[in-house]
PDB file of C-alpha atoms in Angstrom:
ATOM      1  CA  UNK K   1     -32.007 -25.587  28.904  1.00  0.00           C
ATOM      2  CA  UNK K   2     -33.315 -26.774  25.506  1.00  0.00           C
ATOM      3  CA  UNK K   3     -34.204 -22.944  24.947  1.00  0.00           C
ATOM      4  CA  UNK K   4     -30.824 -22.164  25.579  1.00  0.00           C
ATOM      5  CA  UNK K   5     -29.216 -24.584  23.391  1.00  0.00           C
ATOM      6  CA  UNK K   6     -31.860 -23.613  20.529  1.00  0.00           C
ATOM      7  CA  UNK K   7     -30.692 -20.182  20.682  1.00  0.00           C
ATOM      8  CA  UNK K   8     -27.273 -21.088  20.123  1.00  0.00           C
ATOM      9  CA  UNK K   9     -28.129 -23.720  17.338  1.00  0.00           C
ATOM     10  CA  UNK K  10     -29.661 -20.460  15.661  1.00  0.00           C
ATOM     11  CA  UNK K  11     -26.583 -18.669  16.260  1.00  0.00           C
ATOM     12  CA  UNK K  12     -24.634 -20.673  14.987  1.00  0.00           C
ATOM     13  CA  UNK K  13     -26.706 -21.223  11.667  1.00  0.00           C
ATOM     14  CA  UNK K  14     -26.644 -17.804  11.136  1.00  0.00           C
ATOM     15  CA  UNK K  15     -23.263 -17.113  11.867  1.00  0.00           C
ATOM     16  CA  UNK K  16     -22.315 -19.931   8.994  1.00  0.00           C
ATOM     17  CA  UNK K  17     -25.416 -18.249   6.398  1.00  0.00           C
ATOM     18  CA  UNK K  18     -23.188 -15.212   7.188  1.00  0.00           C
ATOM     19  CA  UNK K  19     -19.842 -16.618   6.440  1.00  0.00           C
ATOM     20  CA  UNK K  20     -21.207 -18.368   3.309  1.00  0.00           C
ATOM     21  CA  UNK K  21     -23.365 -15.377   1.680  1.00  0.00           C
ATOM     22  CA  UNK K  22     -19.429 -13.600   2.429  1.00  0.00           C
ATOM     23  CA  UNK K  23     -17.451 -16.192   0.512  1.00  0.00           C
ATOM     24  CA  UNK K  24     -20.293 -16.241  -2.226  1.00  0.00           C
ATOM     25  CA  UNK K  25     -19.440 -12.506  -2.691  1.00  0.00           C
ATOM     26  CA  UNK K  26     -15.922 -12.664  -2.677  1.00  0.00           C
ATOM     27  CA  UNK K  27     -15.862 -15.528  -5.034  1.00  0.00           C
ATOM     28  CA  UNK K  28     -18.269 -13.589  -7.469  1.00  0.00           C
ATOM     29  CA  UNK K  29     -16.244 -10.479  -7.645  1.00  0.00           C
ATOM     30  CA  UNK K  30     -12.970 -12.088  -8.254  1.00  0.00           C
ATOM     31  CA  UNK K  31     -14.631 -14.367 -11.712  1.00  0.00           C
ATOM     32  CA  UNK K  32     -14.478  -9.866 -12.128  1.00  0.00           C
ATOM     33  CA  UNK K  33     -12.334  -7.692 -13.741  1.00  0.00           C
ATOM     34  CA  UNK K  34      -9.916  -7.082 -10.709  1.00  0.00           C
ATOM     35  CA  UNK K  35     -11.028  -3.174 -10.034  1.00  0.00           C
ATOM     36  CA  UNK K  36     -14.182  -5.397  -9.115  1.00  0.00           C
ATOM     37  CA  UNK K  37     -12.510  -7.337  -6.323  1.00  0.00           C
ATOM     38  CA  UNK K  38     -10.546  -4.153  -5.414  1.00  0.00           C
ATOM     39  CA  UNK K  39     -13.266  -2.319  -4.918  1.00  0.00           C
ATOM     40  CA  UNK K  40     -15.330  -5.152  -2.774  1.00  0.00           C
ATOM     41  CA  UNK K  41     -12.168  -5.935  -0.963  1.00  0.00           C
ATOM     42  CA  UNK K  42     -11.852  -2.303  -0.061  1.00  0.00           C
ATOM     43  CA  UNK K  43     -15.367  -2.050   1.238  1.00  0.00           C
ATOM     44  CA  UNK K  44     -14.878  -4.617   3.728  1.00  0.00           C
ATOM     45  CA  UNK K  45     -13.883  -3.687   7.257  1.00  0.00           C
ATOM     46  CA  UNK K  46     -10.441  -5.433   8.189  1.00  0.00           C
ATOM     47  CA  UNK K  47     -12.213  -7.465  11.137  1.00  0.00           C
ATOM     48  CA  UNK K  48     -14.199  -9.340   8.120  1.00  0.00           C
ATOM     49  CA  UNK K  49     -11.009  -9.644   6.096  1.00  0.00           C
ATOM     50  CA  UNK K  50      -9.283 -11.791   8.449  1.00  0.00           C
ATOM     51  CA  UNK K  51     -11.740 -14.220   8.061  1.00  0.00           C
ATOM     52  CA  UNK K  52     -11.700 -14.791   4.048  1.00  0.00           C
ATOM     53  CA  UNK K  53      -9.349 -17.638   3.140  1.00  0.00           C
ATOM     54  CA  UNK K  54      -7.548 -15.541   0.313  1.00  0.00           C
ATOM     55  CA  UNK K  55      -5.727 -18.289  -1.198  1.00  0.00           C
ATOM     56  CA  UNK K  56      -8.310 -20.659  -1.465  1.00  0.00           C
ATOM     57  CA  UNK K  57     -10.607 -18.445  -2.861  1.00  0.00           C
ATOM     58  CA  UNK K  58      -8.828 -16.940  -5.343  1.00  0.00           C
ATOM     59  CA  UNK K  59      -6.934 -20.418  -6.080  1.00  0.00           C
ATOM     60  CA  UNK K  60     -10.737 -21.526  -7.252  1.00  0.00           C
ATOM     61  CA  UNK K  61     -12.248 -18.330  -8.758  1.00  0.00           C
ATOM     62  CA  UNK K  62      -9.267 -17.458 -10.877  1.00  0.00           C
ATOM     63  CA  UNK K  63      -8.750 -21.424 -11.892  1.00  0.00           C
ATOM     64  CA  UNK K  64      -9.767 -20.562 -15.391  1.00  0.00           C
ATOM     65  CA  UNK K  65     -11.066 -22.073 -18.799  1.00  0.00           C
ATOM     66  CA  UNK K  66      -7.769 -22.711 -20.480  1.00  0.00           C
ATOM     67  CA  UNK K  67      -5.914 -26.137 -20.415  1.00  0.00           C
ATOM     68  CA  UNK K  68      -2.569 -27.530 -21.251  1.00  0.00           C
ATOM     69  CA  UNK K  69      -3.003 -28.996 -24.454  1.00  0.00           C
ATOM     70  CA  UNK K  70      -5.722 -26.450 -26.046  1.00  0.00           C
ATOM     71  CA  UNK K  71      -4.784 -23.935 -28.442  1.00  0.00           C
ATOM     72  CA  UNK K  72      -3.672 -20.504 -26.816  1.00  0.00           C
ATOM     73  CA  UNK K  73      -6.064 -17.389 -27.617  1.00  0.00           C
ATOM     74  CA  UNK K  74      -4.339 -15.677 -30.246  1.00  0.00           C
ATOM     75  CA  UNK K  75      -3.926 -11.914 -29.855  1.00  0.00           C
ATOM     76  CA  UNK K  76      -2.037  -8.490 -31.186  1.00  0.00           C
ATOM     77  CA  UNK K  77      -0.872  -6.330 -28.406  1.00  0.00           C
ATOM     78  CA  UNK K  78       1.584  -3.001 -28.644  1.00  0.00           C
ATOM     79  CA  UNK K  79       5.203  -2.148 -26.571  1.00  0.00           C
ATOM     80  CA  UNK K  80       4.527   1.084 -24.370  1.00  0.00           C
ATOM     81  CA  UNK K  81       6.276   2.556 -26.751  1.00  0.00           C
ATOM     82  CA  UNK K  82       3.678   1.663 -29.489  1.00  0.00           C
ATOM     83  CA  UNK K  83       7.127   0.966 -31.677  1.00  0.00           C
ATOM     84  CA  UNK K  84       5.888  -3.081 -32.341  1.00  0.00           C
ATOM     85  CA  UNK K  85       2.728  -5.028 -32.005  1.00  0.00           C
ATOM     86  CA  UNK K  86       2.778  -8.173 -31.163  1.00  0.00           C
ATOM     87  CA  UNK K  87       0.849 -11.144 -32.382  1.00  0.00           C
ATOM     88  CA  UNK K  88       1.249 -14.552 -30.605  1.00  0.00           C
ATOM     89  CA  UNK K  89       0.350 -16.166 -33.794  1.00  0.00           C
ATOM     90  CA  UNK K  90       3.446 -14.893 -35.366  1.00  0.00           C
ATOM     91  CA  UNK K  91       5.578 -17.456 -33.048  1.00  0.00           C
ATOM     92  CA  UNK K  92       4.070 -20.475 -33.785  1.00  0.00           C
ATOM     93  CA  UNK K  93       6.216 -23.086 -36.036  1.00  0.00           C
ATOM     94  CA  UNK K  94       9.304 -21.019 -34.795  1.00  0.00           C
ATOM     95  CA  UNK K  95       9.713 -20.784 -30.497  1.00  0.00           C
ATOM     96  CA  UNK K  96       7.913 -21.562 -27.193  1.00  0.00           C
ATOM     97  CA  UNK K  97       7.143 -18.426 -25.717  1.00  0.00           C
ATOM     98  CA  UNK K  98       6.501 -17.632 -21.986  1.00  0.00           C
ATOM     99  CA  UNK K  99       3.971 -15.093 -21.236  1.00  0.00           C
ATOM    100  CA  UNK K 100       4.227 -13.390 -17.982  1.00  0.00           C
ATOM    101  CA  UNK K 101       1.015 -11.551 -16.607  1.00  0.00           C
ATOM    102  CA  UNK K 102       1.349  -9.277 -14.281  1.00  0.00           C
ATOM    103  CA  UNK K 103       1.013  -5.146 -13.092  1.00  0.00           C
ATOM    104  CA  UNK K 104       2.995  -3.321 -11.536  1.00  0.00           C
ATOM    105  CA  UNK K 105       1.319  -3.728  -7.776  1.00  0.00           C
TER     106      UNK K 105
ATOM    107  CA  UNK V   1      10.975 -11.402 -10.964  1.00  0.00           C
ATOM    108  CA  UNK V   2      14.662 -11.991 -10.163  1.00  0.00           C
ATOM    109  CA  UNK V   3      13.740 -15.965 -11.289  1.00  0.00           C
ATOM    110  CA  UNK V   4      12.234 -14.999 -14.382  1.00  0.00           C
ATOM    111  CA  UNK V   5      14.924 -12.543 -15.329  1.00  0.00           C
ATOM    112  CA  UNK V   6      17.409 -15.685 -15.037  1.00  0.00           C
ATOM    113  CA  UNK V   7      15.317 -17.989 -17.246  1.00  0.00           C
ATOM    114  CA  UNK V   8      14.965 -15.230 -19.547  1.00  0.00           C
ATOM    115  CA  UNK V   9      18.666 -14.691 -19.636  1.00  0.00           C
ATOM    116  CA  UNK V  10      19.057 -19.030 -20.230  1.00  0.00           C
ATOM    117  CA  UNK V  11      16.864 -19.484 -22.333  1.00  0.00           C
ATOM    118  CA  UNK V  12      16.102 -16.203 -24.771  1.00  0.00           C
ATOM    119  CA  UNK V  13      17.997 -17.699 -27.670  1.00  0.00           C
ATOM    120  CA  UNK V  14      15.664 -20.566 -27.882  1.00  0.00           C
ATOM    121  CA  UNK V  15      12.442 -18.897 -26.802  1.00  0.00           C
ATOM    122  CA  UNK V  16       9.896 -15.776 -26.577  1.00  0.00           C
ATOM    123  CA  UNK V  17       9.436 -14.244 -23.319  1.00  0.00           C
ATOM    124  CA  UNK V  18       6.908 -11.264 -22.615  1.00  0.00           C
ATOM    125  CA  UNK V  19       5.691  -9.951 -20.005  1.00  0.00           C
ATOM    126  CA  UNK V  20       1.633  -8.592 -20.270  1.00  0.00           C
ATOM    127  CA  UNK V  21       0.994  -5.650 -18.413  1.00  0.00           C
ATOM    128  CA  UNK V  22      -2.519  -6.498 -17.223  1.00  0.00           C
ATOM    129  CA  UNK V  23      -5.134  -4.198 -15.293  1.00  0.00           C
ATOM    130  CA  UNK V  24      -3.334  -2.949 -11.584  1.00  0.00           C
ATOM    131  CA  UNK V  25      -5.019  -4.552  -9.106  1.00  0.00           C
ATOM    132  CA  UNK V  26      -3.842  -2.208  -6.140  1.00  0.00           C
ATOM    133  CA  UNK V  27      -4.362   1.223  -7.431  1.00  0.00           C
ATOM    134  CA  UNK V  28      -4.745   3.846  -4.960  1.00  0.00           C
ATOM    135  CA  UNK V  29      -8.029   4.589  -5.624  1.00  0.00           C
ATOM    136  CA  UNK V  30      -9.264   1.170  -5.018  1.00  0.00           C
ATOM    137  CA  UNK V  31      -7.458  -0.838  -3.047  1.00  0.00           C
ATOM    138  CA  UNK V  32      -4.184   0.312  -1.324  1.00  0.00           C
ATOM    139  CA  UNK V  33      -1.307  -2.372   0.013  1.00  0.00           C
ATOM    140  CA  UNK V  34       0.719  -1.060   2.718  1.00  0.00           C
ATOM    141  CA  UNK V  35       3.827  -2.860   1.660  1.00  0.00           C
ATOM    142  CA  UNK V  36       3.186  -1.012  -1.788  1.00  0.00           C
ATOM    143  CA  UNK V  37       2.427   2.349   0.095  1.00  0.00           C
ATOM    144  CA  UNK V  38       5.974   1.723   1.926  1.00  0.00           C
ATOM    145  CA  UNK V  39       7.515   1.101  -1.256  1.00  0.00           C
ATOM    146  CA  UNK V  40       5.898   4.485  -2.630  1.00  0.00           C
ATOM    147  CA  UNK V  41       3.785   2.158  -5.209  1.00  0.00           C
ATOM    148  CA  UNK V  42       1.204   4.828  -5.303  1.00  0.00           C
ATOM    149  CA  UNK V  43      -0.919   5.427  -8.210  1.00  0.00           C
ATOM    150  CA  UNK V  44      -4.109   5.767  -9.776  1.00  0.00           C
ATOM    151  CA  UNK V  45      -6.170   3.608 -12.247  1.00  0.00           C
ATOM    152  CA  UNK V  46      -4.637   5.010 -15.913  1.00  0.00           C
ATOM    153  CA  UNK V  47      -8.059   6.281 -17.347  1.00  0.00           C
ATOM    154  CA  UNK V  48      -6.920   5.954 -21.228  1.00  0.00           C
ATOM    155  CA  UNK V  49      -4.552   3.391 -23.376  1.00  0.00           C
ATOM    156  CA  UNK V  50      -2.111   5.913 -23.261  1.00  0.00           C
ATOM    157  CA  UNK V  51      -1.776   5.783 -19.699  1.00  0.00           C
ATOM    158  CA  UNK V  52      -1.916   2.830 -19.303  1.00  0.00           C
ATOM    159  CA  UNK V  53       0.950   1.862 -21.601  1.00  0.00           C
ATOM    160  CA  UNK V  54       3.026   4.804 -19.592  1.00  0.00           C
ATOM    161  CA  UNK V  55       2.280   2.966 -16.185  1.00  0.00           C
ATOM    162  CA  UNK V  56       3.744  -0.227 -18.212  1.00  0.00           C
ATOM    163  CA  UNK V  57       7.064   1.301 -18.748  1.00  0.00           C
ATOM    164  CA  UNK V  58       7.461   2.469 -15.600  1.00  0.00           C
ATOM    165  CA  UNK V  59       6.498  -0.852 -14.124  1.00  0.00           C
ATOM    166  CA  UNK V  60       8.969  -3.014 -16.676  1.00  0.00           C
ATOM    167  CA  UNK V  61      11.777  -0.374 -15.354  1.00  0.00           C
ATOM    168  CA  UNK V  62      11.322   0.141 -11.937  1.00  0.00           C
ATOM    169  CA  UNK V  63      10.538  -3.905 -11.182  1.00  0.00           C
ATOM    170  CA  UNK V  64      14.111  -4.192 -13.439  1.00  0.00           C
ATOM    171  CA  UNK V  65      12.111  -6.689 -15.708  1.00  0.00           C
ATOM    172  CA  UNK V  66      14.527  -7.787 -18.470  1.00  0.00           C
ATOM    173  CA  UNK V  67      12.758  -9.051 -21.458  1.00  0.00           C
ATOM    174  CA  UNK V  68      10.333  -7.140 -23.173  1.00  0.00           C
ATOM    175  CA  UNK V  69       6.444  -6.006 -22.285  1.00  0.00           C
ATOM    176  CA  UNK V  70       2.766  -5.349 -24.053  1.00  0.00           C
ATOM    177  CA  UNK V  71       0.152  -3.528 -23.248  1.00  0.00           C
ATOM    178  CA  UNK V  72      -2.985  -5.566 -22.668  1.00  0.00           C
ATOM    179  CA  UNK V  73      -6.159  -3.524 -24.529  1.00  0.00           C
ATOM    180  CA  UNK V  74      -8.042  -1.249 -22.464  1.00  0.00           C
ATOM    181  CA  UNK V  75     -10.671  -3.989 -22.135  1.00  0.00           C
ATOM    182  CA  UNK V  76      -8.908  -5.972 -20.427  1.00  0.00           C
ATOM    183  CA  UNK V  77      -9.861  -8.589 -23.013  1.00  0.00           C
ATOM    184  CA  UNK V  78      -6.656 -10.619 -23.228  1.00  0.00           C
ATOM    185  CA  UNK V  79      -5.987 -10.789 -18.898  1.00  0.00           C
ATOM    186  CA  UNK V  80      -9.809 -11.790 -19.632  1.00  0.00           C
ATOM    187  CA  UNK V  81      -9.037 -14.529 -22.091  1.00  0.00           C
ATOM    188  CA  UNK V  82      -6.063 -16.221 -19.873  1.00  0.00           C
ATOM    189  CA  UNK V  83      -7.738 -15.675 -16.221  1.00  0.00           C
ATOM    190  CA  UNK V  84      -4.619 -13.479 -15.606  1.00  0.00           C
ATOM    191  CA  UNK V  85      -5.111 -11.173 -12.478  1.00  0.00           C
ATOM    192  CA  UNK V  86      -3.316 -10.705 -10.198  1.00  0.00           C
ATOM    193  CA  UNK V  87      -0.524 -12.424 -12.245  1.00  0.00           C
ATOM    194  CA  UNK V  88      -0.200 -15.751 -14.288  1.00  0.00           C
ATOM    195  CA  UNK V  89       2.766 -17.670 -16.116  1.00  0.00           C
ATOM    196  CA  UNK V  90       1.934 -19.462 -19.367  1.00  0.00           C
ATOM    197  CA  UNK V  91       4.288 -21.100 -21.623  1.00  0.00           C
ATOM    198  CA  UNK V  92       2.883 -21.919 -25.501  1.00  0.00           C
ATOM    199  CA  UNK V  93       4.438 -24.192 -27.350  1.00  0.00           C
ATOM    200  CA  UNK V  94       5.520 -24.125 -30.875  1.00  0.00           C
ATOM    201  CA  UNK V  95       2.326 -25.717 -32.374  1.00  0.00           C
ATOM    202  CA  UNK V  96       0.316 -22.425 -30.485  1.00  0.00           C
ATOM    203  CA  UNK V  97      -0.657 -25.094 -27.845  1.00  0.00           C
ATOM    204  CA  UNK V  98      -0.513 -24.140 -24.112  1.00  0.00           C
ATOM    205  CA  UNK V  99       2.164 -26.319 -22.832  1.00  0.00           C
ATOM    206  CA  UNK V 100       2.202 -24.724 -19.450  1.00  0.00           C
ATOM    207  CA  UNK V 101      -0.158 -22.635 -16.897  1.00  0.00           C
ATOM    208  CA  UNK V 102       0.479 -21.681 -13.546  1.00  0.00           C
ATOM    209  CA  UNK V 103      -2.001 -21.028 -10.494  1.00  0.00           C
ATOM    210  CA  UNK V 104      -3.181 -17.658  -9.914  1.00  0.00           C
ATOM    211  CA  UNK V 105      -0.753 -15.533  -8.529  1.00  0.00           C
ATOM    212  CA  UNK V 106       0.263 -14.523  -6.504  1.00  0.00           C
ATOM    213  CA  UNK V 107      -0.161 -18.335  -4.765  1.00  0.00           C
ATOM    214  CA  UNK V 108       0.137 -20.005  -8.042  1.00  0.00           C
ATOM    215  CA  UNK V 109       3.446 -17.661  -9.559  1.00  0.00           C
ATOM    216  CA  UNK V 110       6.071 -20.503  -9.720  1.00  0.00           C
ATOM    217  CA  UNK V 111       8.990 -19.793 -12.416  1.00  0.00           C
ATOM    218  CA  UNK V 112      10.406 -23.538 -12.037  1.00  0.00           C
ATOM    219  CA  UNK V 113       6.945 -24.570 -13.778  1.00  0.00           C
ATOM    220  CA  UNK V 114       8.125 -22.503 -16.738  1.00  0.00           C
ATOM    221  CA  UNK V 115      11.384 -23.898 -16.433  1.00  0.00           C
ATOM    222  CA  UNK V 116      10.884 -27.413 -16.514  1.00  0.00           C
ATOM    223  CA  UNK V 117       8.276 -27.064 -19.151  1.00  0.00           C
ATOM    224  CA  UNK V 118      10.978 -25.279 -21.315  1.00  0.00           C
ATOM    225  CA  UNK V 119      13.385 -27.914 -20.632  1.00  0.00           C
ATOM    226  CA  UNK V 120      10.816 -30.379 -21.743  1.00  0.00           C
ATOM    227  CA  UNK V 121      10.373 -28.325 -25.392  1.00  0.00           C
ATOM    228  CA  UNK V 122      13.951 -27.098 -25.686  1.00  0.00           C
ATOM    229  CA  UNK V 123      15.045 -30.411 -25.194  1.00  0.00           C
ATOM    230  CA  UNK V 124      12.642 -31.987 -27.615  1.00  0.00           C
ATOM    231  CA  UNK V 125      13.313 -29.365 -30.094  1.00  0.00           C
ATOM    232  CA  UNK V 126      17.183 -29.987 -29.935  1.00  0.00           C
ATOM    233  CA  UNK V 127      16.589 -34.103 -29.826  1.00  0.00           C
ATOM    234  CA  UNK V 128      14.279 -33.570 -33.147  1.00  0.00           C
ATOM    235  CA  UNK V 129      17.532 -31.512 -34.957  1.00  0.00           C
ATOM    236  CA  UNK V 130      20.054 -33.996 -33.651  1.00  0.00           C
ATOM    237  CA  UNK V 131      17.670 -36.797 -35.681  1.00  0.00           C
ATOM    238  CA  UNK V 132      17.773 -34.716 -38.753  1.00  0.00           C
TER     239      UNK V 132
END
């Protein structure tokens, strides 16, 4: 009896190690470029995936360093067309601007 | 996008909106969604600037985005700077200050952020010129 309930103690520890050393991974790769947490997230067979609180994960790992209040990273970035570049400095003292991330999937 | 499309269409007489075409997180040769397979969103990872900037265009036109896009750098180094995959709103505000950030997307996406932050600086900015 107290063999038995060992055994499943031990089970049990190393079914949570498991699920822990997986979070730990997924968290890692998506602080990544995302081809990194592509990549990872492809590797993993869909029986694991159900498992991996998405939201929650990503929600922390993608919080980021910038705050409200702190000065926005400047940068100079081109149209598709290559026709304008475009430097977020070049806005300030004249209009809020709203900066949408995104791709296309 | 519809959302944003309206706020762009409110408020682009009193403020900037761009849309940042970041790194694709779903290409084909990494990671496949079936609702993007279904919706024939099937493509590889652009391998130059050049390609990337193409996949841009078609993305701005075929998601019927309204205001215009940029082309992040090929190092990624401005999704980088602003956390921004899988998607991200920010709103700066005329000192260069971030005034707004959403969540990660696409959890964290929420247009009526944007919205009531530019109602908050709109509204200050028209108070300040009602003063003068």
């Amino acid at each position: 009896m107290k063999k038995a309930l060992l055994s499943a103690a031990l089970v049990l520890a190393l079914a949570a190690g498991g699920y822990a050393v997986l979070l730990g991974h997924f968290y890692g790769v998506m602080k990544q470029p995302p081809v990194e947490f592509a990549q990872a997230w492809a590797d993993t067979p869909s029986q694991l995936k159900r498992w991996v609180p998405l939201e929650l994960l990503l929600t922390r790992a993608r919080s980021g360093s910038l705050s409200v209040g702190e000065r926005a990273p400047d940068f100079a970035l081109d149209t598709p067309d290559k026709a304008r570049t475009v430097r977020l400095a070049d806005f300030a003292g004249k209009r809020p601007v709203v900066l949408v991330f995104g791709s296309y999937t | 996008m519809p959302a944003l499309n309206k706020l762009y269409n409110e408020y682009r007489d009193q403020a900037e909106f761009w849309m940042i075409y970041i790194a694709e997180a779903h290409a084909s040769d990494v990671w496949q969604l079936g609702v993007n397979k279904r919706d024939e969103v099937v493509f590889a990872s652009p391998e130059t600037i050049e390609e990337r900037a193409e996949l841009a265009a078609v993305c701005v036109r075929d998601l019927g985005i309204e205001f215009p896009a940029i082309v992040d750098d090929f190092d990624d180094r401005v999704e980088q700077a602003y956390t921004a995959w899988p998607d991200r709103l920010y709103v700066v505000d005329v000192e260069g200050r971030i005034a707004y950030k959403s969540g990660a997307g696409p959890y964290g996406f929420s247009p009526q952020g944007v919205e009531e932050t530019l109602e908050q600086l709109v509204g200050g900015l028209q108070e300040i010129s009602a003063v003068r």
